[in-house]
Amino acid sequence: MDIRARRSSLGLALWAALLAPALPAVAAPVGNLASVTADGPHALRLRTDSGSLLRIDVLAADIVRVQAGRNGALTGAGDKAAPIVLPQPDGAVQAQLEEDAQEIRVHTPALLLHVQRQPLRLRLERLDNCTAVPL
């Protein structure tokens, strides 16, 4: 009887471990956009009504970095930064900011980043011959 219980527990644990990666990851909501401020020539700082902070950096025409933190603070990558991450934006980045009541758009020659205001959501599209292709 004890062996069956152990096998059942082991089988259940194995099944859960195999199934877990197949489940979709769900991010916690960060609230609605409360404010947007420029943070340098190629960066935006977004604050939400729940106290979250996001920083969006346009590093190149085809590279956008998004950092997010709770309680109004961002933490550095520490030693976990991938060596492929650019530390500073390319000086020649051409980015335009467009706004309306529903969203903010960050537009480069290669990408279009949509920042929905309520609730705060990000959607990135690649531009292919001026046609937006969802990523």
mmCIF file of C-alpha atoms in Angstrom:
data_model
loop_
_atom_site.group_PDB
_atom_site.id
_atom_site.type_symbol
_atom_site.label_atom_id
_atom_site.label_comp_id
_atom_site.label_asym_id
_atom_site.label_seq_id
_atom_site.Cartn_x
_atom_site.Cartn_y
_atom_site.Cartn_z
ATOM 1 C CA MET A 1 0.000 0.000 0.000
ATOM 2 C CA ASP A 2 2.841 2.393 0.898
ATOM 3 C CA ILE A 3 4.591 1.676 -2.426
ATOM 4 C CA ARG A 4 1.410 2.500 -4.371
ATOM 5 C CA ALA A 5 1.037 5.800 -2.536
ATOM 6 C CA ARG A 6 4.655 6.696 -3.309
ATOM 7 C CA ARG A 7 4.204 5.797 -6.983
ATOM 8 C CA SER A 8 1.020 7.853 -7.151
ATOM 9 C CA SER A 9 2.739 10.863 -5.574
ATOM 10 C CA LEU A 10 5.736 10.503 -7.861
ATOM 11 C CA GLY A 11 3.518 10.110 -10.919
ATOM 12 C CA LEU A 12 1.452 13.138 -9.940
ATOM 13 C CA ALA A 13 4.582 15.247 -9.369
ATOM 14 C CA LEU A 14 6.042 14.131 -12.703
ATOM 15 C CA TRP A 15 2.799 14.873 -14.517
ATOM 16 C CA ALA A 16 2.624 18.360 -12.945
ATOM 17 C CA ALA A 17 6.258 19.072 -13.874
ATOM 18 C CA LEU A 18 5.641 18.075 -17.484
ATOM 19 C CA LEU A 19 2.387 20.004 -17.745
ATOM 20 C CA ALA A 20 3.588 23.261 -16.123
ATOM 21 C CA PRO A 21 5.593 24.543 -19.140
ATOM 22 C CA ALA A 22 2.562 24.008 -21.382
ATOM 23 C CA LEU A 23 0.412 26.397 -19.342
ATOM 24 C CA PRO A 24 0.411 30.030 -20.443
ATOM 25 C CA ALA A 25 2.306 32.478 -18.272
ATOM 26 C CA VAL A 26 0.117 35.210 -16.847
ATOM 27 C CA ALA A 27 1.669 38.519 -15.851
ATOM 28 C CA ALA A 28 0.271 40.488 -12.955
ATOM 29 C CA PRO A 29 -1.590 43.639 -14.024
ATOM 30 C CA VAL A 30 0.229 46.891 -13.329
ATOM 31 C CA GLY A 31 -2.775 49.221 -13.529
ATOM 32 C CA ASN A 32 -3.544 52.174 -15.766
ATOM 33 C CA LEU A 33 -1.069 54.677 -17.148
ATOM 34 C CA ALA A 34 -0.902 57.716 -14.859
ATOM 35 C CA SER A 35 2.010 59.732 -16.288
ATOM 36 C CA VAL A 36 4.608 59.779 -19.053
ATOM 37 C CA THR A 37 7.873 61.719 -18.898
ATOM 38 C CA ALA A 38 10.879 61.895 -21.186
ATOM 39 C CA ASP A 39 13.978 60.349 -19.626
ATOM 40 C CA GLY A 40 16.705 61.382 -22.024
ATOM 41 C CA PRO A 41 16.547 61.713 -25.805
ATOM 42 C CA HIS A 42 15.606 58.066 -26.449
ATOM 43 C CA ALA A 43 13.749 57.004 -23.290
ATOM 44 C CA LEU A 44 10.350 57.293 -21.627
ATOM 45 C CA ARG A 45 9.393 56.787 -17.998
ATOM 46 C CA LEU A 46 5.835 55.534 -17.420
ATOM 47 C CA ARG A 47 4.112 55.491 -14.017
ATOM 48 C CA THR A 48 0.894 53.645 -13.278
ATOM 49 C CA ASP A 49 -1.900 54.348 -10.824
ATOM 50 C CA SER A 50 -0.820 51.272 -8.831
ATOM 51 C CA GLY A 51 2.734 52.606 -8.311
ATOM 52 C CA SER A 52 4.522 50.547 -10.964
ATOM 53 C CA LEU A 53 7.265 52.155 -13.024
ATOM 54 C CA LEU A 54 8.296 51.283 -16.580
ATOM 55 C CA ARG A 55 11.208 52.638 -18.582
ATOM 56 C CA ILE A 56 11.266 52.244 -22.359
ATOM 57 C CA ASP A 57 14.601 52.805 -24.121
ATOM 58 C CA VAL A 58 14.945 52.913 -27.903
ATOM 59 C CA LEU A 59 18.473 51.535 -28.326
ATOM 60 C CA ALA A 60 18.465 51.174 -32.116
ATOM 61 C CA ALA A 61 15.920 51.266 -34.930
ATOM 62 C CA ASP A 62 15.149 47.591 -34.291
ATOM 63 C CA ILE A 63 15.878 47.295 -30.536
ATOM 64 C CA VAL A 64 13.624 48.462 -27.704
ATOM 65 C CA ARG A 65 14.394 47.720 -24.041
ATOM 66 C CA VAL A 66 11.562 47.693 -21.486
ATOM 67 C CA GLN A 67 12.286 47.644 -17.757
ATOM 68 C CA ALA A 68 9.520 47.361 -15.156
ATOM 69 C CA GLY A 69 9.440 47.591 -11.394
ATOM 70 C CA ARG A 70 6.941 47.750 -8.574
ATOM 71 C CA ASN A 71 6.666 50.472 -5.945
ATOM 72 C CA GLY A 72 8.123 53.134 -8.239
ATOM 73 C CA ALA A 73 11.603 51.631 -8.467
ATOM 74 C CA LEU A 74 13.650 49.838 -11.104
ATOM 75 C CA THR A 75 16.405 47.432 -10.148
ATOM 76 C CA GLY A 76 19.507 46.862 -12.215
ATOM 77 C CA ALA A 77 20.214 43.611 -14.012
ATOM 78 C CA GLY A 78 23.181 42.915 -11.750
ATOM 79 C CA ASP A 79 25.180 40.003 -13.102
ATOM 80 C CA LYS A 80 22.178 38.619 -15.017
ATOM 81 C CA ALA A 81 22.473 41.000 -17.974
ATOM 82 C CA ALA A 82 22.938 39.156 -21.227
ATOM 83 C CA PRO A 83 26.133 40.131 -23.069
ATOM 84 C CA ILE A 84 24.072 40.977 -26.162
ATOM 85 C CA VAL A 85 22.265 43.856 -24.423
ATOM 86 C CA LEU A 86 23.408 47.274 -25.587
ATOM 87 C CA PRO A 87 24.319 49.469 -22.602
ATOM 88 C CA GLN A 88 23.559 52.788 -24.308
ATOM 89 C CA PRO A 89 21.408 53.834 -27.248
ATOM 90 C CA ASP A 90 22.909 54.374 -30.661
ATOM 91 C CA GLY A 91 23.325 58.128 -31.088
ATOM 92 C CA ALA A 92 21.659 58.067 -34.500
ATOM 93 C CA VAL A 93 18.357 56.467 -33.401
ATOM 94 C CA GLN A 94 15.379 58.035 -35.121
ATOM 95 C CA ALA A 95 12.293 57.594 -32.947
ATOM 96 C CA GLN A 96 9.018 59.486 -32.996
ATOM 97 C CA LEU A 97 6.419 59.685 -30.257
ATOM 98 C CA GLU A 98 2.723 59.867 -31.148
ATOM 99 C CA GLU A 99 -0.163 60.088 -28.670
ATOM 100 C CA ASP A 100 -3.923 59.941 -28.619
ATOM 101 C CA ALA A 101 -6.528 59.291 -25.909
ATOM 102 C CA GLN A 102 -6.152 55.485 -26.081
ATOM 103 C CA GLU A 103 -2.425 54.928 -26.543
ATOM 104 C CA ILE A 104 1.099 56.197 -27.020
ATOM 105 C CA ARG A 105 3.092 54.981 -30.018
ATOM 106 C CA VAL A 106 6.882 54.866 -30.262
ATOM 107 C CA HIS A 107 7.787 54.650 -33.931
ATOM 108 C CA THR A 108 11.205 53.865 -35.453
ATOM 109 C CA PRO A 109 11.988 52.974 -39.078
ATOM 110 C CA ALA A 110 11.860 49.264 -38.108
ATOM 111 C CA LEU A 111 9.433 48.982 -35.146
ATOM 112 C CA LEU A 112 6.164 50.315 -33.776
ATOM 113 C CA LEU A 113 5.547 49.986 -30.022
ATOM 114 C CA HIS A 114 1.963 50.553 -28.862
ATOM 115 C CA VAL A 115 1.502 51.533 -25.200
ATOM 116 C CA GLN A 116 -2.169 51.163 -24.290
ATOM 117 C CA ARG A 117 -3.219 53.522 -21.474
ATOM 118 C CA GLN A 118 -6.078 51.630 -19.736
ATOM 119 C CA PRO A 119 -5.082 49.034 -18.711
ATOM 120 C CA LEU A 120 -1.388 49.520 -19.411
ATOM 121 C CA ARG A 121 -0.356 47.026 -22.091
ATOM 122 C CA LEU A 122 2.498 46.920 -24.583
ATOM 123 C CA ARG A 123 2.261 45.595 -28.127
ATOM 124 C CA LEU A 124 5.240 45.490 -30.497
ATOM 125 C CA GLU A 125 5.056 45.356 -34.285
ATOM 126 C CA ARG A 126 7.805 45.033 -36.882
ATOM 127 C CA LEU A 127 7.523 47.318 -39.892
ATOM 128 C CA ASP A 128 7.925 45.538 -43.205
ATOM 129 C CA ASN A 129 7.724 47.972 -46.153
ATOM 130 C CA CYS A 130 5.604 50.308 -43.990
ATOM 131 C CA THR A 131 3.248 47.435 -43.093
ATOM 132 C CA ALA A 132 2.940 46.577 -39.388
ATOM 133 C CA VAL A 133 3.523 42.878 -38.626
ATOM 134 C CA PRO A 134 2.677 41.755 -35.048
ATOM 135 C CA LEU A 135 5.503 40.130 -33.099
#
